[in-house]
Short mmCIF file of C-alpha atoms in Angstrom, two decimals:
data_model
loop_
_atom_site.label_atom_id
_atom_site.label_comp_id
_atom_site.label_asym_id
_atom_site.label_seq_id
_atom_site.Cartn_x
_atom_site.Cartn_y
_atom_site.Cartn_z
CA MET A 28 -81.01 5.85 -81.88
CA ASP A 29 -80.58 7.50 -78.46
CA TRP A 30 -77.12 9.04 -78.23
CA LYS A 31 -77.58 10.62 -74.78
CA THR A 32 -75.08 8.17 -73.29
CA HIS A 33 -72.42 9.85 -75.41
CA THR A 34 -73.13 13.33 -74.05
CA VAL A 35 -70.59 14.38 -71.43
CA PHE A 36 -72.21 16.04 -68.45
CA ASN A 37 -71.49 16.44 -64.72
CA GLN A 38 -67.76 16.56 -65.45
CA PRO A 39 -66.20 19.72 -63.93
CA ASN A 40 -64.18 22.07 -66.08
CA PRO A 41 -60.47 22.20 -65.21
CA LEU A 42 -59.21 25.00 -62.99
CA ILE A 43 -57.59 27.33 -65.49
CA ASN A 44 -57.63 31.08 -66.07
CA SER A 45 -58.04 31.88 -62.38
CA ASN A 46 -56.15 34.55 -60.46
CA LEU A 47 -53.94 32.76 -57.94
CA PHE A 48 -53.50 35.90 -55.85
CA LEU A 49 -56.99 37.40 -55.79
CA SER A 50 -58.58 34.02 -55.06
CA ASP A 51 -56.50 33.55 -51.89
CA THR A 52 -57.87 35.78 -49.13
CA PRO A 53 -55.52 34.50 -46.37
CA LEU A 54 -52.52 35.24 -48.59
CA ARG A 55 -53.68 38.76 -49.42
CA GLU A 56 -54.39 39.55 -45.78
CA ALA A 57 -51.03 38.17 -44.60
CA LEU A 58 -49.18 40.21 -47.21
CA ALA A 59 -50.79 43.43 -46.02
CA ARG A 60 -50.47 42.52 -42.34
CA GLU A 61 -46.72 41.94 -42.65
CA GLY A 62 -46.07 45.22 -44.42
CA ALA A 63 -45.79 44.25 -48.10
CA GLY A 64 -49.16 45.45 -49.37
CA TRP A 65 -47.18 47.68 -51.74
CA ASP A 66 -46.60 44.59 -53.91
CA SER A 67 -50.31 43.82 -54.39
CA GLU A 68 -50.54 45.33 -57.88
CA PHE A 69 -47.59 43.26 -59.11
CA LEU A 70 -48.96 40.12 -57.43
CA THR A 71 -52.41 40.65 -58.95
CA ALA A 72 -50.93 40.70 -62.44
CA LEU A 73 -48.64 37.78 -61.61
CA GLY A 74 -51.53 35.77 -60.16
CA GLN A 75 -53.52 36.22 -63.36
CA GLN A 76 -50.60 35.21 -65.53
CA LEU A 77 -49.67 32.15 -63.48
CA GLY A 78 -53.28 30.97 -63.21
CA SER A 79 -53.66 30.92 -66.99
CA ALA A 80 -54.03 27.85 -69.17
CA ASP A 81 -50.75 28.78 -70.88
CA ALA A 82 -48.80 28.67 -67.61
CA MET A 83 -50.30 25.31 -66.63
CA GLU A 84 -49.43 23.91 -70.05
CA LEU A 85 -45.81 25.02 -69.65
CA ALA A 86 -45.70 23.13 -66.34
CA ARG A 87 -47.12 20.01 -67.96
CA LEU A 88 -44.66 20.13 -70.85
CA ALA A 89 -41.64 20.70 -68.60
CA ASN A 90 -42.51 17.56 -66.65
CA CYS A 91 -43.48 15.41 -69.64
CA HIS A 92 -40.13 16.23 -71.28
CA PRO A 93 -37.51 16.00 -68.53
CA PRO A 94 -33.92 17.21 -69.02
CA GLU A 95 -31.43 15.16 -71.01
CA LEU A 96 -27.72 14.71 -70.33
CA LEU A 97 -25.46 15.54 -73.26
CA ALA A 98 -22.24 13.95 -72.07
CA PHE A 99 -20.41 14.11 -75.42
CA SER A 100 -20.50 16.01 -78.68
CA PRO A 101 -20.92 14.10 -81.97
CA ARG A 102 -17.11 14.31 -82.31
CA GLY A 103 -16.56 12.64 -78.95
CA GLU A 104 -15.65 15.80 -77.05
CA ARG A 105 -16.72 15.93 -73.42
CA LEU A 106 -19.66 18.35 -73.03
CA ASP A 107 -21.37 17.67 -69.68
CA ASP A 108 -24.33 19.77 -70.76
CA VAL A 109 -28.00 19.41 -69.91
CA ARG A 110 -30.71 20.04 -72.48
CA PHE A 111 -34.15 21.27 -71.36
CA HIS A 112 -37.50 21.56 -73.07
CA PRO A 113 -38.36 25.15 -74.11
CA ALA A 114 -41.14 25.14 -71.48
CA TRP A 115 -38.49 24.94 -68.74
CA HIS A 116 -36.78 28.06 -70.05
CA ARG A 117 -40.08 29.95 -70.26
CA LEU A 118 -40.86 29.10 -66.65
CA MET A 119 -37.37 30.12 -65.54
CA GLN A 120 -37.72 33.43 -67.35
CA GLY A 121 -40.87 34.12 -65.37
CA LEU A 122 -39.28 33.27 -62.03
CA CYS A 123 -36.29 35.51 -62.67
CA ALA A 124 -38.48 38.33 -63.97
CA SER A 125 -40.38 38.10 -60.67
CA ARG A 126 -37.04 38.27 -58.85
CA VAL A 127 -37.86 35.23 -56.75
CA HIS A 128 -34.11 34.59 -56.66
CA ASN A 129 -32.94 38.00 -55.44
CA LEU A 130 -35.65 40.52 -54.49
CA PRO A 131 -34.57 41.12 -50.85
CA TRP A 132 -30.90 41.44 -51.77
CA LEU A 133 -31.23 44.46 -54.06
CA SER A 134 -29.61 47.66 -52.82
CA ASP A 135 -32.93 49.54 -52.99
CA ALA A 136 -35.06 46.70 -51.59
CA SER A 137 -37.93 47.54 -49.27
CA PRO A 138 -37.53 46.36 -45.64
CA SER A 139 -40.48 44.03 -46.32
CA ALA A 140 -39.09 42.68 -49.60
CA PHE A 141 -38.60 39.26 -48.00
CA VAL A 142 -42.34 39.17 -47.29
CA ALA A 143 -43.20 40.19 -50.86
CA ARG A 144 -40.82 37.59 -52.20
CA THR A 145 -42.57 34.97 -50.06
CA ALA A 146 -45.89 35.75 -51.77
CA ARG A 147 -44.29 35.67 -55.22
CA PHE A 148 -42.73 32.30 -54.42
CA ILE A 149 -46.09 30.89 -53.27
CA LEU A 150 -47.74 31.88 -56.55
CA HIS A 151 -45.01 30.44 -58.77
CA ALA A 152 -44.83 27.24 -56.72
CA GLN A 153 -48.48 26.50 -57.44
CA VAL A 154 -47.65 26.17 -61.12
CA GLU A 155 -44.42 24.15 -61.29
CA ALA A 156 -42.06 23.04 -58.54
CA GLY A 157 -38.94 21.81 -60.36
CA THR A 158 -37.94 25.30 -61.48
CA LEU A 159 -37.92 26.45 -57.87
CA CYS A 160 -34.73 24.52 -57.12
CA PRO A 161 -32.36 26.79 -59.10
CA VAL A 162 -33.91 30.00 -57.82
CA THR A 163 -34.09 28.97 -54.16
CA MET A 164 -30.42 27.94 -54.12
CA THR A 165 -29.44 31.18 -55.82
CA PHE A 166 -31.59 33.08 -53.33
CA GLY A 167 -29.83 31.39 -50.42
CA ALA A 168 -26.36 31.91 -51.89
CA ILE A 169 -26.51 35.59 -52.88
CA PRO A 170 -26.12 37.22 -49.42
CA LEU A 171 -23.19 34.90 -48.73
CA LEU A 172 -21.55 35.78 -52.05
CA GLN A 173 -22.22 39.49 -51.65
CA ALA A 174 -20.02 39.34 -48.55
CA GLN A 175 -17.44 36.72 -49.53
CA LEU A 176 -17.31 36.24 -53.30
CA PRO A 177 -13.64 35.71 -54.30
CA ALA A 178 -12.06 38.73 -55.96
CA ALA A 179 -11.78 37.05 -59.36
CA PHE A 180 -15.57 36.72 -59.47
CA ARG A 181 -16.71 40.09 -58.11
CA PRO A 182 -17.79 41.12 -61.64
CA TRP A 183 -20.47 38.41 -61.35
CA LEU A 184 -22.51 40.39 -58.81
CA PRO A 185 -24.57 42.42 -61.35
CA GLY A 186 -25.62 39.16 -63.04
CA LEU A 187 -26.68 37.66 -59.72
CA LEU A 188 -28.80 40.72 -58.98
CA SER A 189 -30.46 41.07 -62.40
CA ASP A 190 -33.98 40.05 -63.37
CA ALA A 191 -32.77 38.17 -66.46
CA TYR A 192 -32.56 34.44 -67.11
CA ASP A 193 -29.55 33.54 -69.25
CA PRO A 194 -28.97 29.82 -69.89
CA HIS A 195 -25.92 30.29 -72.13
CA LEU A 196 -22.53 28.90 -71.17
CA GLN A 197 -20.18 31.86 -71.04
CA ASP A 198 -18.09 33.95 -68.66
CA GLY A 199 -20.27 34.99 -65.74
CA ALA A 200 -19.12 38.59 -65.95
CA GLN A 201 -20.59 38.78 -69.47
CA LYS A 202 -23.93 37.10 -68.73
CA HIS A 203 -27.25 38.88 -68.22
CA GLY A 204 -28.31 36.57 -65.38
CA LEU A 205 -26.64 33.94 -63.19
CA LEU A 206 -27.73 30.94 -61.12
CA ILE A 207 -25.95 29.18 -58.25
CA GLY A 208 -26.31 25.50 -57.30
CA MET A 209 -25.19 23.39 -54.35
CA GLY A 210 -23.20 20.17 -53.92
CA MET A 211 -22.92 18.64 -50.46
CA THR A 212 -24.21 15.05 -50.50
CA GLU A 213 -21.83 12.15 -51.10
CA LYS A 214 -22.54 8.43 -51.45
CA GLN A 215 -21.24 7.39 -48.06
CA GLY A 216 -22.59 10.27 -46.02
CA GLY A 217 -25.87 11.83 -47.10
CA THR A 218 -26.87 14.07 -44.23
CA ASP A 219 -23.61 13.31 -42.43
CA VAL A 220 -21.52 15.76 -44.45
CA MET A 221 -18.66 15.47 -41.96
CA SER A 222 -17.92 12.08 -43.56
CA ASN A 223 -17.35 13.70 -46.96
CA THR A 224 -14.24 12.36 -48.70
CA THR A 225 -13.80 14.93 -51.49
CA ARG A 226 -10.36 16.48 -51.00
CA ALA A 227 -9.25 20.07 -51.62
CA GLU A 228 -5.60 21.03 -52.09
CA PRO A 229 -4.39 24.60 -52.60
CA VAL A 230 -2.95 25.48 -55.99
CA ALA A 231 -0.57 28.00 -54.41
CA SER A 232 -1.58 29.57 -51.08
CA ARG A 233 -4.14 28.53 -48.50
CA GLY A 234 -6.86 30.81 -47.20
CA SER A 235 -10.04 32.64 -48.02
CA GLY A 236 -10.45 33.48 -51.70
CA GLU A 237 -7.59 31.22 -52.78
CA ARG A 238 -7.82 28.64 -55.56
CA TYR A 239 -7.88 24.91 -54.68
CA ARG A 240 -8.04 21.65 -56.64
CA LEU A 241 -10.98 19.42 -55.71
CA THR A 242 -10.91 15.66 -56.28
CA GLY A 243 -13.86 13.46 -55.38
CA HIS A 244 -17.57 13.22 -56.09
CA LYS A 245 -21.07 14.43 -55.25
CA TRP A 246 -23.94 12.00 -55.27
CA PHE A 247 -26.52 14.79 -55.46
CA PHE A 248 -25.27 17.81 -57.41
CA SER A 249 -28.29 20.05 -57.84
CA VAL A 250 -28.89 21.96 -61.06
CA PRO A 251 -25.66 21.00 -62.86
CA GLN A 252 -26.29 23.69 -65.50
CA SER A 253 -25.79 26.44 -62.89
CA ASP A 254 -23.05 28.99 -63.48
CA ALA A 255 -21.38 27.96 -60.22
CA HIS A 256 -21.93 25.74 -57.22
CA LEU A 257 -21.16 26.01 -53.54
CA VAL A 258 -19.65 22.69 -52.52
CA LEU A 259 -18.13 21.09 -49.43
CA ALA A 260 -14.73 19.43 -49.46
CA GLN A 261 -12.09 18.38 -46.93
CA ALA A 262 -9.10 20.73 -46.68
CA ASN A 263 -6.28 20.43 -44.16
CA GLY A 264 -8.22 22.68 -41.80
CA GLY A 265 -11.39 20.58 -42.01
CA LEU A 266 -14.59 20.59 -44.03
CA SER A 267 -14.65 23.77 -46.08
CA CYS A 268 -16.90 25.62 -48.53
CA PHE A 269 -15.77 26.31 -52.10
CA PHE A 270 -17.07 28.37 -55.00
CA LEU A 271 -16.92 26.07 -58.02
CA PRO A 272 -17.59 27.85 -61.35
CA ARG A 273 -18.77 25.90 -64.37
CA LEU A 274 -16.53 27.97 -66.63
CA LEU A 275 -13.06 28.95 -65.43
CA PRO A 276 -11.68 32.50 -65.70
CA GLU A 277 -9.33 31.20 -68.41
CA GLY A 278 -12.38 30.30 -70.51
CA GLU A 279 -12.16 26.52 -70.13
CA ARG A 280 -14.81 24.25 -68.64
CA ASN A 281 -14.12 23.24 -65.08
CA ALA A 282 -13.12 19.61 -64.53
CA VAL A 283 -16.58 18.48 -63.38
CA GLN A 284 -17.92 15.39 -65.15
CA ILE A 285 -21.64 14.61 -64.98
CA GLN A 286 -22.00 10.85 -64.55
CA ARG A 287 -25.77 10.72 -64.88
CA LEU A 288 -29.00 12.55 -64.12
CA LYS A 289 -31.10 11.17 -61.28
CA GLU A 290 -34.30 9.32 -62.14
CA LYS A 291 -36.60 10.71 -59.44
CA LEU A 292 -40.11 9.97 -58.22
CA GLY A 293 -41.15 13.56 -58.83
CA ASN A 294 -39.39 16.84 -59.54
CA ARG A 295 -39.08 15.53 -63.08
CA SER A 296 -38.49 18.87 -64.79
CA ASN A 297 -35.43 19.63 -62.65
CA ALA A 298 -31.97 18.18 -63.27
CA SER A 299 -30.29 16.51 -60.30
CA SER A 300 -27.02 14.80 -61.07
CA GLU A 301 -24.08 12.70 -59.92
CA VAL A 302 -20.68 14.23 -60.67
CA GLU A 303 -16.97 13.55 -60.36
CA PHE A 304 -14.41 16.28 -59.60
CA LEU A 305 -11.21 15.59 -61.52
CA ALA A 306 -8.95 18.20 -59.93
CA ALA A 307 -11.69 20.78 -60.44
CA SER A 308 -10.96 24.37 -59.49
CA GLY A 309 -12.74 25.83 -56.48
CA TRP A 310 -12.17 29.08 -54.58
CA LEU A 311 -12.34 28.92 -50.78
CA ILE A 312 -15.24 30.80 -49.16
CA GLY A 313 -14.39 31.88 -45.63
CA GLU A 314 -11.64 29.92 -43.91
CA GLU A 315 -10.77 26.25 -43.90
CA GLY A 316 -12.96 24.27 -41.51
CA GLU A 317 -15.87 26.74 -41.66
CA GLY A 318 -17.78 24.91 -44.40
CA VAL A 319 -20.73 23.65 -42.39
CA ARG A 320 -21.28 26.96 -40.62
CA ILE A 321 -21.22 28.82 -43.95
CA ILE A 322 -23.50 26.39 -45.77
CA LEU A 323 -25.99 26.44 -42.90
CA LYS A 324 -26.42 30.19 -43.37
CA MET A 325 -27.59 29.42 -46.90
CA GLY A 326 -29.50 26.33 -45.76
CA GLY A 327 -31.82 28.21 -43.40
CA ARG A 328 -33.30 30.17 -46.28
CA THR A 329 -33.58 27.14 -48.55
CA ARG A 330 -35.31 25.22 -45.74
CA PHE A 331 -37.83 28.03 -45.48
CA ASP A 332 -38.44 27.68 -49.21
CA CYS A 333 -39.06 23.95 -48.78
CA ALA A 334 -41.87 24.79 -46.35
CA LEU A 335 -43.19 27.45 -48.74
CA GLY A 336 -43.09 25.01 -51.65
CA SER A 337 -45.08 22.33 -49.84
CA HIS A 338 -47.60 24.90 -48.60
CA SER A 339 -48.03 26.24 -52.13
CA MET A 340 -48.71 22.80 -53.59
CA MET A 341 -51.21 22.16 -50.79
CA ARG A 342 -52.96 25.39 -51.73
CA ARG A 343 -53.08 24.38 -55.41
CA ALA A 344 -54.37 20.89 -54.60
CA PHE A 345 -57.06 22.39 -52.37
CA SER A 346 -58.06 24.89 -55.06
CA ILE A 347 -58.48 22.06 -57.56
CA ALA A 348 -60.52 20.00 -55.08
CA LEU A 349 -62.77 22.93 -54.16
CA HIS A 350 -63.26 23.89 -57.82
CA HIS A 351 -64.22 20.30 -58.59
CA ALA A 352 -66.62 20.06 -55.65
CA GLN A 353 -68.36 23.28 -56.66
CA GLN A 354 -69.30 21.76 -60.04
CA ARG A 355 -69.68 18.01 -59.54
CA GLN A 356 -73.16 16.82 -58.61
CA VAL A 357 -73.83 13.81 -56.41
CA MET A 358 -77.35 12.70 -55.51
CA GLY A 359 -78.90 15.91 -56.79
CA LYS A 360 -76.60 18.37 -55.02
CA ASN A 361 -73.21 19.86 -55.75
CA LEU A 362 -70.51 17.95 -53.96
CA VAL A 363 -69.49 21.06 -52.03
CA ASP A 364 -73.00 21.20 -50.54
CA GLN A 365 -72.83 17.67 -49.15
CA PRO A 366 -72.40 18.02 -45.35
CA LEU A 367 -69.51 15.59 -44.95
CA MET A 368 -67.60 17.03 -47.91
CA ARG A 369 -68.04 20.53 -46.49
CA GLN A 370 -66.32 19.33 -43.31
CA VAL A 371 -63.39 17.91 -45.28
CA LEU A 372 -62.90 21.02 -47.39
CA SER A 373 -63.41 23.42 -44.48
CA THR A 374 -60.83 21.58 -42.37
CA GLN A 375 -58.36 21.83 -45.25
CA ALA A 376 -59.12 25.54 -45.53
CA LEU A 377 -58.43 25.96 -41.80
CA THR A 378 -55.11 24.16 -42.18
CA LEU A 379 -54.07 26.59 -44.91
CA GLU A 380 -55.24 29.58 -42.85
CA GLY A 381 -52.89 28.67 -40.00
CA GLN A 382 -49.98 27.84 -42.26
CA THR A 383 -50.31 31.07 -44.21
CA ALA A 384 -50.32 33.17 -41.04
CA MET A 385 -47.34 31.29 -39.65
CA LEU A 386 -45.23 31.38 -42.83
CA PHE A 387 -45.67 35.12 -43.21
CA ARG A 388 -44.73 35.60 -39.55
CA LEU A 389 -41.57 33.65 -40.35
CA ALA A 390 -41.00 35.76 -43.43
CA ARG A 391 -41.14 38.85 -41.24
CA ALA A 392 -38.56 37.33 -38.91
CA TRP A 393 -36.26 36.54 -41.84
CA SER A 394 -36.63 40.12 -43.10
CA GLN A 395 -35.47 41.35 -39.68
CA ASP A 396 -32.55 38.92 -39.50
CA LYS A 397 -30.17 41.52 -38.10
CA GLU A 398 -32.22 41.71 -34.90
CA GLU A 399 -31.30 39.05 -32.36
CA GLY A 400 -34.89 38.18 -31.44
CA ALA A 401 -36.00 37.79 -35.05
CA ARG A 402 -32.91 35.74 -35.87
CA ALA A 403 -33.59 33.41 -32.94
CA PHE A 404 -37.22 33.05 -33.99
CA SER A 405 -36.37 32.12 -37.58
CA ARG A 406 -33.57 29.80 -36.49
CA LEU A 407 -35.93 27.86 -34.21
CA LEU A 408 -39.17 27.86 -36.19
CA THR A 409 -37.85 27.37 -39.75
CA PRO A 410 -36.84 23.71 -39.24
CA ALA A 411 -40.06 23.10 -37.30
CA ALA A 412 -42.13 24.59 -40.14
CA LYS A 413 -40.25 22.56 -42.74
CA TYR A 414 -40.83 19.36 -40.79
CA VAL A 415 -44.54 19.87 -40.13
CA ILE A 416 -45.68 21.36 -43.44
CA CYS A 417 -43.64 19.07 -45.68
CA GLN A 418 -44.85 15.97 -43.83
CA ARG A 419 -48.43 17.20 -43.64
CA GLY A 420 -48.55 18.05 -47.32
CA ILE A 421 -48.30 14.46 -48.53
CA HIS A 422 -51.54 13.40 -46.86
CA PHE A 423 -53.18 16.74 -47.67
CA VAL A 424 -52.70 16.31 -51.44
CA ALA A 425 -53.90 12.71 -51.22
CA GLU A 426 -57.08 13.99 -49.53
CA ALA A 427 -57.59 16.54 -52.30
CA MET A 428 -57.14 13.78 -54.87
CA GLU A 429 -59.79 11.75 -53.06
CA VAL A 430 -62.22 14.67 -53.31
CA THR A 431 -61.87 14.65 -57.09
CA GLY A 432 -62.24 10.88 -57.38
CA GLY A 433 -60.89 8.86 -60.29
CA ILE A 434 -60.36 11.84 -62.58
CA GLY A 435 -57.92 13.29 -60.05
CA TYR A 436 -55.93 10.06 -60.07
CA CYS A 437 -55.36 10.24 -63.83
CA GLU A 438 -52.42 12.03 -65.40
CA GLU A 439 -54.69 14.50 -67.19
CA SER A 440 -55.12 16.11 -63.78
CA GLU A 441 -52.44 18.18 -62.04
CA LEU A 442 -52.88 16.20 -58.83
CA PRO A 443 -50.68 13.16 -59.64
CA ARG A 444 -47.78 15.51 -60.39
CA LEU A 445 -48.38 17.42 -57.15
CA TYR A 446 -48.57 14.15 -55.21
CA ARG A 447 -45.27 12.89 -56.66
CA GLU A 448 -43.69 16.25 -55.96
CA MET A 449 -44.66 16.47 -52.29
CA PRO A 450 -42.09 14.12 -50.65
CA VAL A 451 -39.04 15.89 -52.04
CA ASN A 452 -39.33 18.93 -49.78
CA SER A 453 -39.40 16.72 -46.69
CA ILE A 454 -36.09 15.14 -47.82
CA TRP A 455 -34.13 18.01 -49.37
CA GLU A 456 -32.15 20.25 -47.04
CA GLY A 457 -32.47 17.66 -44.28
CA ALA A 458 -35.19 15.08 -43.68
CA GLY A 459 -37.71 15.20 -40.83
CA ASN A 460 -35.49 13.82 -38.08
CA VAL A 461 -32.71 16.22 -39.02
CA MET A 462 -35.10 19.17 -38.77
CA CYS A 463 -36.47 18.07 -35.39
CA LEU A 464 -33.04 17.42 -33.90
CA ASP A 465 -32.03 20.86 -35.16
CA VAL A 466 -34.94 22.36 -33.21
CA LEU A 467 -33.62 20.67 -30.06
CA ARG A 468 -30.12 21.91 -30.85
CA VAL A 469 -31.36 25.50 -31.03
CA LEU A 470 -33.21 25.12 -27.74
CA ALA A 471 -30.04 23.79 -26.09
CA LYS A 472 -27.57 26.27 -27.58
CA GLN A 473 -29.81 29.34 -27.48
CA PRO A 474 -31.72 29.16 -24.19
CA HIS A 475 -33.00 32.70 -24.73
CA SER A 476 -35.18 31.27 -27.51
CA ILE A 477 -37.43 29.74 -24.84
CA ALA A 478 -37.80 33.16 -23.22
CA LEU A 479 -38.64 34.56 -26.65
CA LEU A 480 -41.35 31.94 -27.12
CA THR A 481 -42.69 32.51 -23.63
CA ALA A 482 -43.15 36.22 -24.29
CA GLU A 483 -44.85 35.54 -27.62
CA PHE A 484 -47.14 32.84 -26.24
CA ASP A 485 -48.03 34.65 -23.02
CA ALA A 486 -49.21 37.61 -25.07
CA VAL A 487 -52.30 35.64 -26.16
CA ARG A 488 -52.83 33.62 -23.00
CA GLY A 489 -56.41 33.69 -21.74
CA GLN A 490 -57.99 33.99 -25.19
CA SER A 491 -58.35 30.27 -25.87
CA ARG A 492 -58.62 27.53 -23.26
CA HIS A 493 -57.32 25.02 -25.81
CA PHE A 494 -54.22 27.10 -26.39
CA ASP A 495 -53.65 27.73 -22.67
CA ARG A 496 -53.81 24.01 -21.88
CA ARG A 497 -51.40 23.05 -24.67
CA TRP A 498 -48.98 25.84 -23.80
CA GLN A 499 -48.89 24.79 -20.16
CA GLN A 500 -48.11 21.21 -21.20
CA LEU A 501 -45.38 22.32 -23.60
CA LYS A 502 -43.67 24.46 -20.95
CA LEU A 503 -43.25 21.37 -18.79
CA ARG A 504 -41.77 19.38 -21.69
CA LEU A 505 -39.33 22.15 -22.60
CA ARG A 506 -37.61 21.91 -19.22
CA ALA A 507 -35.64 18.83 -20.25
CA PRO A 508 -36.37 17.94 -23.89
CA GLN A 509 -35.14 14.53 -25.04
CA ALA A 510 -34.01 13.55 -28.53
CA VAL A 511 -36.56 10.75 -28.69
CA GLU A 512 -39.41 13.28 -28.46
CA ALA A 513 -37.97 15.75 -30.95
CA ARG A 514 -40.72 15.17 -33.49
CA GLN A 515 -43.54 15.75 -31.02
CA LEU A 516 -41.84 18.86 -29.62
CA SER A 517 -41.23 20.32 -33.08
CA GLU A 518 -44.82 19.76 -34.11
CA GLU A 519 -46.10 21.29 -30.88
CA LEU A 520 -43.85 24.33 -31.26
CA PHE A 521 -45.06 24.89 -34.80
CA THR A 522 -48.72 24.37 -33.90
CA LEU A 523 -48.68 26.70 -30.91
CA THR A 524 -46.71 29.39 -32.74
CA SER A 525 -49.28 29.16 -35.53
CA ALA A 526 -51.98 29.49 -32.89
CA VAL A 527 -50.42 32.74 -31.64
CA GLN A 528 -50.65 34.18 -35.15
CA VAL A 529 -54.20 32.97 -35.65
CA ILE A 530 -55.41 34.29 -32.28
CA SER A 531 -53.65 37.63 -32.50
CA GLN A 532 -54.10 38.38 -36.20
CA LEU A 533 -57.28 36.75 -37.52
CA GLU A 534 -60.93 37.47 -36.84
CA PRO A 535 -62.30 35.97 -33.59
CA TRP A 536 -64.70 33.55 -35.31
CA LEU A 537 -61.83 32.18 -37.41
CA ALA A 538 -59.39 32.00 -34.51
CA ASP A 539 -61.94 30.17 -32.37
CA ALA A 540 -62.69 27.63 -35.11
CA TRP A 541 -58.98 27.05 -35.74
CA CYS A 542 -58.17 26.53 -32.06
CA ARG A 543 -61.04 24.12 -31.52
CA GLN A 544 -60.11 22.16 -34.63
CA MET A 545 -56.33 22.09 -34.23
CA LEU A 546 -55.75 22.25 -30.46
CA ASP A 547 -58.56 20.23 -28.91
CA PRO A 548 -56.93 17.01 -27.62
CA ARG A 549 -60.11 15.06 -28.42
CA GLY A 550 -59.53 15.64 -32.12
CA GLY A 551 -61.21 17.84 -34.68
CA SER A 552 -64.76 18.86 -33.89
CA ILE A 553 -67.66 19.21 -36.30
CA LEU A 554 -67.51 22.71 -37.77
CA PRO A 555 -70.81 24.65 -37.68
CA GLU A 556 -72.39 25.31 -41.07
CA ASP A 557 -71.93 29.07 -40.88
CA ILE A 558 -68.20 28.58 -40.21
CA CYS A 559 -67.90 26.25 -43.20
CA GLN A 560 -69.61 28.81 -45.40
CA ARG A 561 -67.30 31.61 -44.33
CA LEU A 562 -64.17 29.47 -44.64
CA LEU A 563 -64.98 28.30 -48.15
CA LEU A 564 -65.86 31.83 -49.19
CA ARG A 565 -62.46 33.08 -47.98
CA ALA A 566 -60.75 30.18 -49.72
CA SER A 567 -62.35 31.27 -53.00
CA GLY A 568 -61.25 34.88 -52.68
CA GLY A 569 -64.15 36.33 -50.70
CA CYS A 570 -63.97 37.89 -47.25
#
């Protein structure tokens, strides 16, 4: 009997045991270009660890076994705890050990620590996205708390700045590591936080650092197992920001009841919850009425992480697609050698080249946040980057799934999880319209940002006719931008700022290919074979 039909052949091996850092030439170049090459040794070891079969299995397990709400003990006592699979805790240990939650905020941090942290985030995000939520909120909260943490909680600072992950419920001053969550969204408001109804009344005195009682709810209360949350509530002076610990200084649990965990499309490993505040204790951060301004300081950094997260998942999806195409044979040739497939993969590689250059330029701006020009740059381009990359990523992962065919559509592949995960970053921290209207708000309130852009764009004028034409058109539109065109303006700002980085920082052949593909109004052109070869080599770790 002929059993050849039972022999499995022409099925690519899964992408495991690869080095996520060494295989990404654009990432390595951007790291060095923006002054954080000193972290290459750490990132090489991290890339090997995170590209391993063990790391990918932890990601699979954390998503196959989502968190469970333990509302009550067997005796009927209120617990409001969340139980996670051991894989979640292993992944969190790795993130904290890499200091993704606090690297730039250390007292001895390098001036380019923000850039190094960006690379570390990108590597971790390629493995599992749900665990990023706790660390990105903690990362956004730490500089705020370093300046304004209420006196009763100042002993928490060492735990916030440690490299330990400590999931135990105990006094924050005694813990090895701490995490901070956020609670802004209410049922009736969503993005419109000014319509929040949760009330805050002082226990004794009003004012910064004082204790208040909070009564109300949060419809999305992220990472309910966090040691504390920053929440918004209405005080007499207006919408205000409060530090809400899970465990009170007296040793009791705070009066926060978890009603349920959200059943989400993706982000399955991460706990998002609905809660009620039953006269819960919160300490005022800043002054009454300053809540939105304070939270937005934190939100800028978490928005940047949303863009990083989507970019990272795009990179992972592309890596899987390219790995598949290099092994799968169709009509006697490897799929990657088929002319049309080479165009698809090379265009995806170009997309990632531009995004990588742009995100690391933004990381540099964030690292120089005390300088007015850098602050204006990050304030304007962060929401634009979040809008464009998070929207773009959904189609990008679908395209990668199409490259792999039916096997990529099945749950044994990573791609379905990546595809389900992609929309969340375009929604969290403000959906697309919110981001684009924020771009217009910056242009209106900070007119010097246009002068900043003009100086940056004019520096590369004359090097690409495609860029020059698009920049001239954008200048006309920036004279009187309208809300109805906020999406188009945000996309154009992001694209042209990316072009500046590509033209000024990358090799001429690469910059020329990118500009022709991304800026030509007639649409993407056919990439020459030698360009495809060089792009795919770079995307696999070559030069």
